[in-house]
CSV table of C-alpha atoms in Angstrom, one decimal:
chain,number,residue,atom,x,y,z
A,113,MET,CA,-127.5,139.0,22.1
A,114,ASP,CA,-125.7,135.7,21.3
A,115,ILE,CA,-127.2,134.5,18.0
A,116,ARG,CA,-126.7,130.8,18.9
A,117,ARG,CA,-129.0,131.3,21.9
A,118,ARG,CA,-131.3,133.7,20.2
A,119,ASN,CA,-132.1,131.3,17.4
A,120,ASN,CA,-131.5,128.1,19.3
A,121,VAL,CA,-128.9,127.0,16.8
A,122,THR,CA,-127.9,123.3,16.8
A,123,VAL,CA,-125.2,121.7,14.7
A,124,SER,CA,-124.8,118.0,14.0
A,125,GLY,CA,-123.3,115.6,11.4
A,126,CYS,CA,-119.8,115.8,9.8
A,127,ALA,CA,-117.9,118.8,11.2
A,128,ASP,CA,-115.8,119.1,8.1
A,129,GLY,CA,-118.6,118.2,5.6
A,130,PRO,CA,-120.5,120.5,3.3
A,131,VAL,CA,-123.0,122.7,5.1
A,132,LEU,CA,-126.8,122.2,5.0
A,133,LEU,CA,-128.8,125.0,6.6
A,134,LEU,CA,-132.4,123.8,7.3
A,135,ALA,CA,-135.1,126.5,7.8
A,136,HIS,CA,-138.6,125.7,9.0
A,137,GLY,CA,-141.9,127.2,7.9
A,138,PHE,CA,-144.7,129.0,9.6
A,139,GLY,CA,-146.0,127.6,12.9
A,140,CYS,CA,-143.1,125.1,13.0
A,141,ASP,CA,-139.6,124.8,14.5
A,142,GLN,CA,-136.4,122.9,13.8
A,143,ASN,CA,-137.9,119.7,15.2
A,144,MET,CA,-139.9,119.4,12.0
A,145,TRP,CA,-136.6,118.3,10.4
A,146,ARG,CA,-135.7,115.5,12.8
A,147,LEU,CA,-136.7,112.6,10.6
A,148,VAL,CA,-134.4,113.7,7.7
A,149,VAL,CA,-131.4,114.8,9.8
A,150,PRO,CA,-130.0,111.3,10.4
A,151,ALA,CA,-129.7,110.6,6.7
A,152,LEU,CA,-128.3,114.1,5.9
A,153,ALA,CA,-125.9,114.0,8.8
A,154,GLU,CA,-124.1,111.0,7.4
A,155,GLY,CA,-122.3,113.1,4.9
A,156,TYR,CA,-123.0,116.8,5.8
A,157,GLN,CA,-122.8,119.3,8.6
A,158,VAL,CA,-126.4,120.0,9.4
A,159,VAL,CA,-127.3,123.4,10.9
A,160,LEU,CA,-130.7,123.9,12.4
A,161,PHE,CA,-132.2,127.0,14.0
A,162,ASP,CA,-135.5,128.5,15.1
A,163,TYR,CA,-136.7,131.8,13.7
A,164,VAL,CA,-137.2,134.4,16.5
A,165,GLY,CA,-140.8,133.9,17.7
A,166,SER,CA,-140.7,130.1,17.0
A,167,GLY,CA,-139.6,127.0,18.8
A,168,ARG,CA,-137.1,127.6,21.6
A,169,SER,CA,-135.8,130.9,20.2
A,170,GLU,CA,-135.4,133.9,22.6
A,171,PRO,CA,-138.8,135.6,22.7
A,172,SER,CA,-137.4,138.9,24.0
A,173,ALA,CA,-135.6,139.3,20.7
A,174,TRP,CA,-138.9,139.4,18.7
A,175,SER,CA,-140.3,142.6,17.3
A,176,GLU,CA,-143.4,143.1,15.2
A,177,GLN,CA,-141.6,145.6,13.0
A,178,ARG,CA,-138.8,143.2,12.1
A,179,TYR,CA,-140.9,140.1,11.5
A,180,SER,CA,-143.7,141.8,9.5
A,181,SER,CA,-141.7,141.2,6.4
A,182,LEU,CA,-139.8,138.2,5.0
A,183,ALA,CA,-136.7,140.3,5.1
A,184,GLY,CA,-136.7,140.0,8.9
A,185,TYR,CA,-136.6,136.3,8.6
A,186,ALA,CA,-133.9,136.4,6.0
A,187,ARG,CA,-131.9,138.6,8.5
A,188,ASP,CA,-132.1,135.7,11.0
A,189,VAL,CA,-130.7,133.4,8.3
A,190,LEU,CA,-127.8,135.7,7.6
A,191,ASP,CA,-127.1,136.3,11.3
A,192,VAL,CA,-126.8,132.6,11.8
A,193,CYS,CA,-124.5,132.3,8.7
A,194,GLN,CA,-122.3,135.2,10.0
A,195,GLU,CA,-122.2,133.9,13.6
A,196,LEU,CA,-121.0,130.4,12.5
A,197,ASP,CA,-119.1,131.8,9.5
A,198,LEU,CA,-120.9,129.5,7.1
A,199,ARG,CA,-119.8,129.3,3.5
A,200,ASP,CA,-120.7,127.2,0.5
A,201,VAL,CA,-124.1,126.7,2.2
A,202,THR,CA,-126.9,124.6,0.7
A,203,PHE,CA,-130.0,126.3,2.1
A,204,VAL,CA,-133.0,124.0,2.5
A,205,GLY,CA,-136.2,126.0,3.1
A,206,HIS,CA,-139.6,124.6,3.8
A,207,SER,CA,-142.7,126.4,2.6
A,208,VAL,CA,-142.4,130.2,3.1
A,209,SER,CA,-138.7,129.7,4.1
A,210,ALA,CA,-138.0,128.8,0.5
A,211,MET,CA,-138.6,132.4,-0.3
A,212,VAL,CA,-136.7,133.6,2.8
A,213,GLY,CA,-133.7,131.6,1.3
A,214,VAL,CA,-134.1,133.5,-2.0
A,215,LEU,CA,-133.9,136.8,-0.2
A,216,ALA,CA,-130.9,135.7,1.9
A,217,ALA,CA,-129.0,134.4,-1.1
A,218,ALA,CA,-129.6,137.7,-3.0
A,219,GLU,CA,-128.3,139.7,-0.1
A,220,ALA,CA,-125.2,137.6,0.6
A,221,PRO,CA,-124.5,135.4,-2.4
A,222,GLU,CA,-121.0,134.7,-1.3
A,223,ARG,CA,-122.3,132.5,1.5
A,224,PHE,CA,-124.6,130.2,-0.5
A,225,SER,CA,-124.0,127.6,-3.2
A,226,ARG,CA,-127.4,125.9,-3.7
A,227,LEU,CA,-131.1,126.3,-2.8
A,228,VAL,CA,-133.5,123.5,-2.0
A,229,MET,CA,-137.1,124.7,-1.9
A,230,VAL,CA,-139.4,122.2,-0.1
A,231,ALA,CA,-143.1,122.8,-1.0
A,232,PRO,CA,-142.4,126.5,-1.9
A,233,SER,CA,-144.9,129.2,-2.7
A,234,PRO,CA,-144.0,132.7,-3.8
A,235,ARG,CA,-147.7,133.8,-3.5
A,236,TYR,CA,-150.6,132.0,-1.9
A,237,ILE,CA,-153.4,134.2,-3.4
A,238,ASP,CA,-154.7,133.5,-6.9
A,239,GLU,CA,-154.4,136.1,-9.6
A,240,ASP,CA,-155.2,136.3,-13.3
A,241,GLY,CA,-152.8,133.9,-14.9
A,242,TYR,CA,-151.5,132.6,-11.6
A,243,ARG,CA,-152.8,130.0,-9.3
A,244,GLY,CA,-151.6,130.2,-5.7
A,245,GLY,CA,-154.2,127.9,-4.3
A,246,PHE,CA,-156.4,130.5,-2.4
A,247,GLY,CA,-158.8,133.3,-3.2
A,248,ALA,CA,-158.2,136.6,-1.5
A,249,GLU,CA,-161.4,136.0,0.5
A,250,ASP,CA,-160.1,132.6,1.6
A,251,ILE,CA,-156.9,134.2,3.0
A,252,ASP,CA,-158.9,137.0,4.7
A,253,GLU,CA,-161.1,134.4,6.4
A,254,LEU,CA,-158.1,132.3,7.4
A,255,LEU,CA,-156.3,135.2,9.0
A,256,GLU,CA,-159.5,136.4,10.8
A,257,SER,CA,-160.1,132.9,12.2
A,258,LEU,CA,-156.4,132.7,13.3
A,259,GLU,CA,-156.6,136.0,15.0
A,260,SER,CA,-159.9,135.4,16.8
A,261,ASN,CA,-159.2,131.9,18.1
A,262,TYR,CA,-155.6,130.8,17.4
A,263,LEU,CA,-155.8,127.5,19.3
A,264,GLY,CA,-159.1,126.6,17.6
A,265,TRP,CA,-157.7,127.5,14.2
A,266,SER,CA,-154.6,125.4,14.9
A,267,ALA,CA,-156.6,122.4,15.8
A,268,ALA,CA,-158.8,122.7,12.6
A,269,MET,CA,-156.1,123.7,10.1
A,270,ALA,CA,-153.0,121.7,11.1
A,271,PRO,CA,-154.5,118.3,9.9
A,272,VAL,CA,-155.6,119.9,6.7
A,273,ILE,CA,-152.2,121.3,6.0
A,274,MET,CA,-150.5,118.1,6.9
A,275,GLY,CA,-152.8,115.9,4.9
A,276,ASN,CA,-152.3,112.1,5.3
A,277,ALA,CA,-155.6,111.6,7.1
A,278,GLU,CA,-154.8,107.9,7.5
A,279,ARG,CA,-151.9,109.0,9.8
A,280,PRO,CA,-153.6,111.3,12.3
A,281,GLU,CA,-150.4,111.4,14.5
A,282,LEU,CA,-148.8,113.7,11.9
A,283,GLY,CA,-151.7,116.2,12.1
A,284,GLN,CA,-151.6,116.0,15.8
A,285,GLU,CA,-147.8,116.8,15.8
A,286,LEU,CA,-148.3,119.9,13.6
A,287,THR,CA,-151.2,121.0,15.8
A,288,ALA,CA,-149.0,120.8,18.9
A,289,SER,CA,-146.3,122.8,17.1
A,290,PHE,CA,-148.8,125.5,16.1
A,291,CYS,CA,-150.2,125.6,19.6
A,292,ALA,CA,-146.8,126.0,21.2
A,293,THR,CA,-146.2,129.3,19.3
A,294,ASP,CA,-147.2,132.5,21.0
A,295,PRO,CA,-150.4,133.6,19.3
A,296,GLU,CA,-149.3,137.2,18.8
A,297,MET,CA,-146.1,136.2,17.1
A,298,ALA,CA,-148.0,133.6,15.1
A,299,ARG,CA,-150.4,136.3,13.9
A,300,VAL,CA,-147.6,138.4,12.6
A,301,PHE,CA,-145.8,135.4,10.9
A,302,ALA,CA,-149.1,134.3,9.4
A,303,ARG,CA,-149.8,137.7,7.8
A,304,THR,CA,-146.2,137.9,6.6
A,305,THR,CA,-146.5,134.5,5.0
A,306,PHE,CA,-150.0,134.4,3.5
A,307,LEU,CA,-150.0,138.0,2.2
A,308,SER,CA,-146.5,137.8,0.7
A,309,ASP,CA,-145.7,138.0,-3.0
A,310,SER,CA,-142.2,137.0,-3.8
A,311,ARG,CA,-142.6,136.2,-7.5
A,312,GLU,CA,-140.3,139.0,-8.6
A,313,ASP,CA,-137.6,137.8,-6.2
A,314,LEU,CA,-137.4,134.5,-8.0
A,315,LYS,CA,-135.8,136.4,-10.9
A,316,THR,CA,-132.7,137.0,-8.7
A,317,VAL,CA,-131.9,133.3,-8.2
A,318,ALA,CA,-128.7,132.4,-9.9
A,319,LEU,CA,-127.8,129.3,-7.8
A,320,PRO,CA,-128.4,125.7,-8.6
A,321,THR,CA,-131.9,125.1,-7.3
A,322,LEU,CA,-134.1,122.1,-6.4
A,323,VAL,CA,-137.8,122.5,-6.3
A,324,LEU,CA,-139.4,119.7,-4.2
A,325,GLU,CA,-143.2,119.4,-4.4
A,326,CYS,CA,-145.7,116.8,-3.2
A,327,ARG,CA,-148.0,114.9,-5.4
A,328,GLN,CA,-150.9,116.5,-3.6
A,329,ASP,CA,-150.6,119.6,-1.4
A,330,VAL,CA,-153.5,122.0,-0.5
A,331,ILE,CA,-151.1,124.8,0.5
A,332,ALA,CA,-148.8,124.7,-2.5
A,333,PRO,CA,-150.6,122.9,-5.4
A,334,ARG,CA,-148.5,121.6,-8.3
A,335,GLU,CA,-149.2,124.6,-10.4
A,336,VAL,CA,-147.1,126.5,-7.9
A,337,GLY,CA,-144.2,124.1,-8.2
A,338,ALA,CA,-144.3,124.4,-12.0
A,339,TYR,CA,-144.4,128.2,-11.7
A,340,VAL,CA,-141.3,128.3,-9.4
A,341,HIS,CA,-139.5,125.8,-11.6
A,342,ALA,CA,-140.2,127.9,-14.8
A,343,ALA,CA,-139.2,131.1,-13.1
A,344,ILE,CA,-135.7,129.8,-12.1
A,345,PRO,CA,-133.7,128.9,-15.2
A,346,GLY,CA,-131.9,125.6,-14.8
A,347,SER,CA,-133.8,124.5,-11.7
A,348,ARG,CA,-134.7,120.9,-11.0
A,349,LEU,CA,-138.3,120.0,-10.2
A,350,VAL,CA,-138.9,116.8,-8.3
A,351,THR,CA,-142.4,115.6,-7.4
A,352,LEU,CA,-142.4,113.4,-4.4
A,353,ASP,CA,-144.8,110.5,-4.1
A,354,ALA,CA,-146.2,112.1,-1.0
A,355,THR,CA,-149.2,114.1,0.1
A,356,GLY,CA,-149.6,117.1,2.3
A,357,HIS,CA,-147.4,120.1,2.9
A,358,CYS,CA,-144.7,118.6,5.1
A,359,PRO,CA,-142.9,115.8,3.3
A,360,GLN,CA,-140.0,116.0,5.7
A,361,LEU,CA,-142.5,114.4,8.2
A,362,SER,CA,-144.7,112.3,5.9
A,363,ALA,CA,-142.0,111.1,3.5
A,364,PRO,CA,-138.6,111.7,5.2
A,365,GLN,CA,-136.6,109.1,3.3
A,366,ALA,CA,-137.7,110.4,-0.1
A,367,THR,CA,-137.1,114.0,1.0
A,368,ALA,CA,-133.6,113.3,2.3
A,369,GLY,CA,-132.8,111.2,-0.8
A,370,ALA,CA,-133.9,113.9,-3.2
A,371,ILE,CA,-131.8,116.5,-1.4
A,372,ILE,CA,-128.7,114.2,-1.4
A,373,ASP,CA,-129.2,113.3,-5.1
A,374,PHE,CA,-129.5,117.0,-6.0
A,375,ILE,CA,-126.3,118.0,-4.2
A,376,GLY,CA,-124.4,115.2,-5.7
A,377,ALA,CA,-125.6,116.1,-9.2
A,378,SER,CA,-124.8,119.8,-8.8
A,379,ARG,CA,-121.2,119.4,-7.6
């Protein structure tokens, strides 16, 4: 199957500029990046895509076996890189996609030059000496609720994930994105995301890395940002004056500015 069609690949910006590959998180699609793309496209070639099972990807290409592990999503990233012959890529991953980028870079380091991790979390469940933000029972309840009534779960959880209660349109947009995802595919992606533990994978990162966190984020609290920063030697940690888990929507100018500053400083 044609990868461009399978993953709904779109390319904009400077055709000869450095490549930015933007990867969305659970329940989202490439549209989540639309507010940061104009600023990034001024100096970079911006590549967007949808993971199979999300957005306008080709649903017939989805399989539970492949997408029951983060490696399946990393394979999508590498397929896009191979199809477009992308090199010297700055990978920008939101939420769980930050860890997908870590896996992709470990498998094909020759294609990547930098990592930008937006609201990352290598593990969502608390453990002795580690705070991921959720107890194991919390995650069990979250997944049970999602599986029993996905649309109801989406309507309840999306505003919480987005934060910014004074801007309800943001929560409504995330709700719409969640509800547009096939419930069965969403169930698999959710389990893959919230039960993952990628802490050991952070040790493989040898690229210049930016860790972008929000001042307040119920999904990835600041202890998680500090953990990721400490686990990747030489990484840069930037705390955005933003709340919620999706700063590319709630604070797009600050998000784009932090990415551009990081690339400039790491050249």
